[in-house]
C-alpha positions in Angstrom: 22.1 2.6 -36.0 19.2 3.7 -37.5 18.3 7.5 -37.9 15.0 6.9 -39.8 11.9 8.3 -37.9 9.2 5.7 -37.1 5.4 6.3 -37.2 5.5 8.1 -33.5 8.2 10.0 -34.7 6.7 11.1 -37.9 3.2 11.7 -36.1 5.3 14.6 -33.6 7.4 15.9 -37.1 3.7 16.3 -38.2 1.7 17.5 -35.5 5.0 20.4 -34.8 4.9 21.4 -38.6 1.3 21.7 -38.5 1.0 24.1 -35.2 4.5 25.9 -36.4 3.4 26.6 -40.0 0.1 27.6 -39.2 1.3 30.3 -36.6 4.5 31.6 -37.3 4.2 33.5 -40.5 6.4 36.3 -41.7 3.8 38.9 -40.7 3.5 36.8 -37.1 7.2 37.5 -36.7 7.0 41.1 -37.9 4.2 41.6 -35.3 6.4 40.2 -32.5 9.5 41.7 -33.2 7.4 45.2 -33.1 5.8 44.3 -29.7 9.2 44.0 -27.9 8.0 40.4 -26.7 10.4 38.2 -24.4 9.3 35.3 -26.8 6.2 33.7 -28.9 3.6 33.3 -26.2 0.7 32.2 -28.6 2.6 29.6 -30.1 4.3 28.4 -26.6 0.6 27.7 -25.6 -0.3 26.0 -28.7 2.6 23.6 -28.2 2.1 23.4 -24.6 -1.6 22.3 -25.6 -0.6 19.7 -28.2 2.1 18.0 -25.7 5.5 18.9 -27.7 6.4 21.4 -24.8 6.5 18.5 -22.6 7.2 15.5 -25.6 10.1 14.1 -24.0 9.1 14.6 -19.6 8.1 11.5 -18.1 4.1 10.7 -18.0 4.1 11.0 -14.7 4.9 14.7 -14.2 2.9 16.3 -17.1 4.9 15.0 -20.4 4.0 12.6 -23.0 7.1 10.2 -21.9 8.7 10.2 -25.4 12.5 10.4 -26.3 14.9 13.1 -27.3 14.4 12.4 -30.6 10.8 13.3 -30.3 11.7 16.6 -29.2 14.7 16.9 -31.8 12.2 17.3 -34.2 9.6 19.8 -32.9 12.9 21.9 -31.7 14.2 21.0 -35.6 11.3 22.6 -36.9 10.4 25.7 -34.7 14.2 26.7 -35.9 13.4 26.3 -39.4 10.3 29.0 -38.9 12.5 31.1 -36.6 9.8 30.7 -33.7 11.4 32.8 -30.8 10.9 30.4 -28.3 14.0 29.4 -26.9 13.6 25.3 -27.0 17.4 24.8 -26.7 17.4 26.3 -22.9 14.2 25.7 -22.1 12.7 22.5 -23.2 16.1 20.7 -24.0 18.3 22.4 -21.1 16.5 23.4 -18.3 13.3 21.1 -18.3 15.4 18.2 -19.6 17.9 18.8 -16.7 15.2 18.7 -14.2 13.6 15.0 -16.0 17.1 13.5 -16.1 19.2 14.5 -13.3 16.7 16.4 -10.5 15.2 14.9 -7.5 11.3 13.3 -7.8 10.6 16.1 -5.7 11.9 19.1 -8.4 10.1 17.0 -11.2 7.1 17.0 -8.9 7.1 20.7 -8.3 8.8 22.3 -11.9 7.7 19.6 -14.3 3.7 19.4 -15.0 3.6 23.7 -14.8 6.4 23.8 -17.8 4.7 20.6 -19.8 1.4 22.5 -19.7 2.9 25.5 -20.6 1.8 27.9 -17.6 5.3 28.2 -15.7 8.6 29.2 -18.0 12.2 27.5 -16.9 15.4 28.7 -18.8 18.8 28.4 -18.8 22.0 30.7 -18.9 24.4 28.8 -20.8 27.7 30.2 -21.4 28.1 31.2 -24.5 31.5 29.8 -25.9 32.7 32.8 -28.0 32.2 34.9 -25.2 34.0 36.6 -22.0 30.6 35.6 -19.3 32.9 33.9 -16.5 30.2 31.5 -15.6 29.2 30.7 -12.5 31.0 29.5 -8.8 29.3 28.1 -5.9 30.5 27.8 -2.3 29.2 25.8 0.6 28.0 27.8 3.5 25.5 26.9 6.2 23.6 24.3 4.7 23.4 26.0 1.3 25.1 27.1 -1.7 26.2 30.4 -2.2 26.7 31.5 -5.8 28.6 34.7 -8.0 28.8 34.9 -11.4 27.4 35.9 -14.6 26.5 34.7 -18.0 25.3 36.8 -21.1 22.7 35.6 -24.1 20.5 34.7 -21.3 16.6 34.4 -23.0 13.7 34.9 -21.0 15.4 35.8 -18.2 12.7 38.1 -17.1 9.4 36.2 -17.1 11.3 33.0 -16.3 9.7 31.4 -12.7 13.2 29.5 -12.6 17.2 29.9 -14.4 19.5 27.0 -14.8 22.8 27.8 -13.7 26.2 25.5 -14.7 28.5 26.4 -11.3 31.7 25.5 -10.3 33.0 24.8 -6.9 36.4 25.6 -5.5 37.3 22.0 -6.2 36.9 22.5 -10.1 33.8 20.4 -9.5 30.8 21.2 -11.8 26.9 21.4 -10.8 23.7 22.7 -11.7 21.3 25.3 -9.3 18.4 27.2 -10.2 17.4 30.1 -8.7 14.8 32.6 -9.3 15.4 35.7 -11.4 13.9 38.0 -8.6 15.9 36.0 -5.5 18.7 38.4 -3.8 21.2 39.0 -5.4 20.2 38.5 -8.7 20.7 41.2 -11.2 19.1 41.2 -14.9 20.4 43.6 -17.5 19.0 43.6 -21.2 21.6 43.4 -23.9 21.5 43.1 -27.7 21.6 40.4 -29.8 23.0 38.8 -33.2 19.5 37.2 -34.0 17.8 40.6 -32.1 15.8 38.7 -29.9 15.4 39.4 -26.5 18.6 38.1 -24.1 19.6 39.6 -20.7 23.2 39.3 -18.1 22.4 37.3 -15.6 24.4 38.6 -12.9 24.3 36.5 -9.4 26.2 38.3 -6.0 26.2 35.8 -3.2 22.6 34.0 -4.5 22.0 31.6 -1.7 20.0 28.7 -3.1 18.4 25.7 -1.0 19.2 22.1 -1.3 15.6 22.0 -2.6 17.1 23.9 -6.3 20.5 21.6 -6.4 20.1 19.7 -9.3 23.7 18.6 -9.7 25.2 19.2 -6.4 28.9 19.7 -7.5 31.3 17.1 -6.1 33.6 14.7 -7.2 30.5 12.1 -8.3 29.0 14.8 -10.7 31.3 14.5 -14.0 29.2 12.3 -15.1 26.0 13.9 -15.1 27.8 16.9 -16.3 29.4 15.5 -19.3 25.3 14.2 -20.0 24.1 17.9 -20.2 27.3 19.1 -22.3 26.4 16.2 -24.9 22.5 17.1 -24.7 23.1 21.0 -25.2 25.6 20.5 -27.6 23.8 18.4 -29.3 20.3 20.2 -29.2 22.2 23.4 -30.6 23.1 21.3 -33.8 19.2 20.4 -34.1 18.7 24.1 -34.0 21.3 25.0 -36.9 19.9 22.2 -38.7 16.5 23.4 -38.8 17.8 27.0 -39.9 19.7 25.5 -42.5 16.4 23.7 -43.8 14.4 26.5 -43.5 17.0 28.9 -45.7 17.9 25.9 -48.0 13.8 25.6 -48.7 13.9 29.3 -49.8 16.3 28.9 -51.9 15.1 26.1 -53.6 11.2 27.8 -53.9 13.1 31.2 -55.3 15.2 29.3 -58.2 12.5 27.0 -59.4 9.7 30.6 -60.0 12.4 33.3 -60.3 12.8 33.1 -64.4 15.5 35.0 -66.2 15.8 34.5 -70.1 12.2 32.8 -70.2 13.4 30.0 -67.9 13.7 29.2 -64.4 17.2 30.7 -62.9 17.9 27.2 -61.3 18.2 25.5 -64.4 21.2 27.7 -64.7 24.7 25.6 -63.9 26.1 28.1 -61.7 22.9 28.1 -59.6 22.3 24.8 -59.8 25.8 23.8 -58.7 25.3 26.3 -55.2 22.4 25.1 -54.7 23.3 21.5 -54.6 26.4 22.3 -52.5 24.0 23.7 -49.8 22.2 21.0 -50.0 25.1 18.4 -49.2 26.2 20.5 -46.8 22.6 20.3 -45.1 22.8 16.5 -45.1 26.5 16.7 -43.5 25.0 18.6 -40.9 21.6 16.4 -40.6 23.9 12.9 -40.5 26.4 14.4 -37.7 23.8 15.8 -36.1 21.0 13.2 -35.5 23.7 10.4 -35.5 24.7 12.6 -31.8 21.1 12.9 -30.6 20.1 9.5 -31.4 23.0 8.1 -29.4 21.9 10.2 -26.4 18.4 8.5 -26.8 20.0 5.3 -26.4 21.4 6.1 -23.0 25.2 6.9 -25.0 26.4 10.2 -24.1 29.2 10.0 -26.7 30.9 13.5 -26.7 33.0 13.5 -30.0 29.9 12.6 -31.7 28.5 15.7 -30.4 31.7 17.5 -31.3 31.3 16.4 -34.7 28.0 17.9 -35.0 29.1 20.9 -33.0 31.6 21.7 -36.1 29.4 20.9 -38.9 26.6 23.2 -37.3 28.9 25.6 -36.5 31.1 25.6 -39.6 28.1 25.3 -42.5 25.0 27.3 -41.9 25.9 30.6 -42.6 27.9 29.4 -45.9 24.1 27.6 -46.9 22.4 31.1 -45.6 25.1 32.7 -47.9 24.3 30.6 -50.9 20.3 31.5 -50.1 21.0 35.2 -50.5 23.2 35.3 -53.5 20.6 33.4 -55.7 17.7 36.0 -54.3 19.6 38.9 -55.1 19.0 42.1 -53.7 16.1 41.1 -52.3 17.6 39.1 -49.4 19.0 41.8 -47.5 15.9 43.4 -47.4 14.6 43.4 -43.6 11.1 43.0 -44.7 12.2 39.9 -46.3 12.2 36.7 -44.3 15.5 35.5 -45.5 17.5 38.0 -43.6 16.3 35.9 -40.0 17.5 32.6 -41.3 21.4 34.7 -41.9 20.9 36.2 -38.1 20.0 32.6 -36.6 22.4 31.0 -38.3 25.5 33.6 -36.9 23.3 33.9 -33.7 24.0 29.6 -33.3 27.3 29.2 -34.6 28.6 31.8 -31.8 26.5 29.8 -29.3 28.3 26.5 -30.0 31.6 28.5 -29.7 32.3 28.9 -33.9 33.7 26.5 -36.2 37.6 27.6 -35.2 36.6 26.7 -32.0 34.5 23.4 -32.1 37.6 22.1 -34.7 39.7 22.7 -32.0 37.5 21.2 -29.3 37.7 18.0 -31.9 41.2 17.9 -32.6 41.8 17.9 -28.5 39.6 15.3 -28.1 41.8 12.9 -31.2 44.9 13.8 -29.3 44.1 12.5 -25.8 42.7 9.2 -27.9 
């Protein structure tokens, strides 16, 4: 194995941090969060522009035909400036779903539109620490008929198309997208940890088309599902890490200028000592975390690897975000102070991966039946 980035990979790490550092800027995020805006239009474009929306879609259909990896790190780094643009579900989840396990003719129609940023695909991904049922699908006339509902869903609204996990009566698992303004669908806003925009997908006898089946569910589809599990998982972790990064950085900058008794307050042992125990607890997430995603672009869906990651990302951001406010003081809970997103994203993506109790668990099962 060998988790070092090579020149390609450094070249996307650049280009992303480049685009991402130039546009989303603490008053850039102010002036969203005042606008009420589903997500970071400007900066989707930019991306979309430079190829990182579509880094890892084949050539052929719009992308730039690189690997996961690739797009780790341009998802990696949008966390770590809190960019509110939703790469897990859309770029990872719902556009990766499409490149990996659609039909030539749903890469053909959903692909070059979403690599060139001027058509939006999401996905409503259960979240594990909460009650949405999920989805169920039923075969009727030709088509599948689906009720359900899942919460936390972003861009929900402007979205042309919604990944949907569904299960059929079997137990069988698939994945279907249907439009957000089909029959049957209904959309309520609700509020989040991070506060960004997230809506119920609610879905009352939905009847989607063979043409949207991405993963019809049957007895042959395990496999396929067990693929996206990994991915998302694993593309969650990336997100955490880059939170982690970005509140760890802060922390770092803030000890080294903050003085107290003519001398920098990180010279301090107490301070020091936190400071350095974020920062191992960065690299245990960054090790678990790439060691999942690297697998997967290998062609190894390896789900305890993923479960690993799950845990470290769900277990050690917010105790990094934690040591990030106590070294700023009173000044990190101040709303008009950028730290405060970092402690939001972090709870925002440990509750998505399900929370450390519950990823420990999810490990611990997995040991048993080995």
């Amino acid at each position: 194995m060998d988790y070092s980035h090579d020149e390609q990979q450094q070249e996307v790490a650049g280009l992303a941090a480049t685009i991402l550092d130039d546009i989303v800027t603490p008053d850039h995020l102010a002036a969203l969060a005042s606008s009420g805006a589903a997500y970071d239009e400007r900066t989707w474009r930019e991306l979309a522009r430079a190829g990182l929306l579509g880094i890892a879609l084949p050539e052929a259909h719009g992308g730039s035909g690189a690997g996961l990896v690739e797009l780790g790190l341009v998802v990696e780094h949008a966390a770590r400036v809190n960019a509110p643009l939703f790469l897990v579900e859309t770029a990872v989840a719902a556009a990766g779903a499409v490149a990996h396990l659609g039909t030539e003719a749903q890469r053909a129609r959903l692909l070059p539109g979403f690599a060139a940023g001027e058509s939006l695909l999401s996905a409503a991904i259960a979240r594990r620490s909460t009650a949405s049922p999920g989805f169920t699908a039923t075969r009727s006339d030709g088509v599948l008929v689906v009720d359900g509902a899942a919460a936390h869903v972003p861009l929900a609204a402007v979205a042309d198309r919604v990944l949907l996990p569904v299960t059929d009566a079997e137990g069988h698992r698939g994945l279907v997208l249907v439009a957000p303004g089909a029959d049957g669908v209904t959309l309520v806003e609700h509020p989040s940890v991070d506060r960004q925009r997230r809506w119920r997908l609610e879905a009352a006898g939905v009847r989607v088309d063979l043409e949207d089946v991405v993963v019809a569910p049957t007895a042959a589809s395990a496999e396929a599902m067990e693929w996206f599990d990994v991915l998302v998982t694993s593309f969650r972790a990336v997100q955490q890490l880059g939170t982690a990064q970005g509140a760890l950085a802060m922390a770092a900058e803030h000890v080294r200028s903050r003085e107290q008794f003519g001398r920098p307050i990180g010279t301090f042992q107490a301070v020091s000592h936190a400071v350095a125990d974020a920062y191992i607890d960065v690299q245990g997430i960054r090790l678990t975390t790439w060691r999942a995603v690297w697998l997967l672009d290998q062609g190894t869906s390896d789900p305890e690897a993923a479960a690993i990651a799950a845990w470290w990302a769900a277990d050690a951001p917010v105790r990094i975000v934690e040591t990030a406010m106590q070294v700023h003081g009173g000044v990190s809970v101040d709303l008009d102070y950028p730290l405060h997103r970092y402690f939001l994203a972090a709870r925002q993506g440990g509750l998505a991966l399900g929370g450390s109790g519950q990823t420990l668990l999810d490990l611990g099962d997995r040991m048993a039946v080995a």
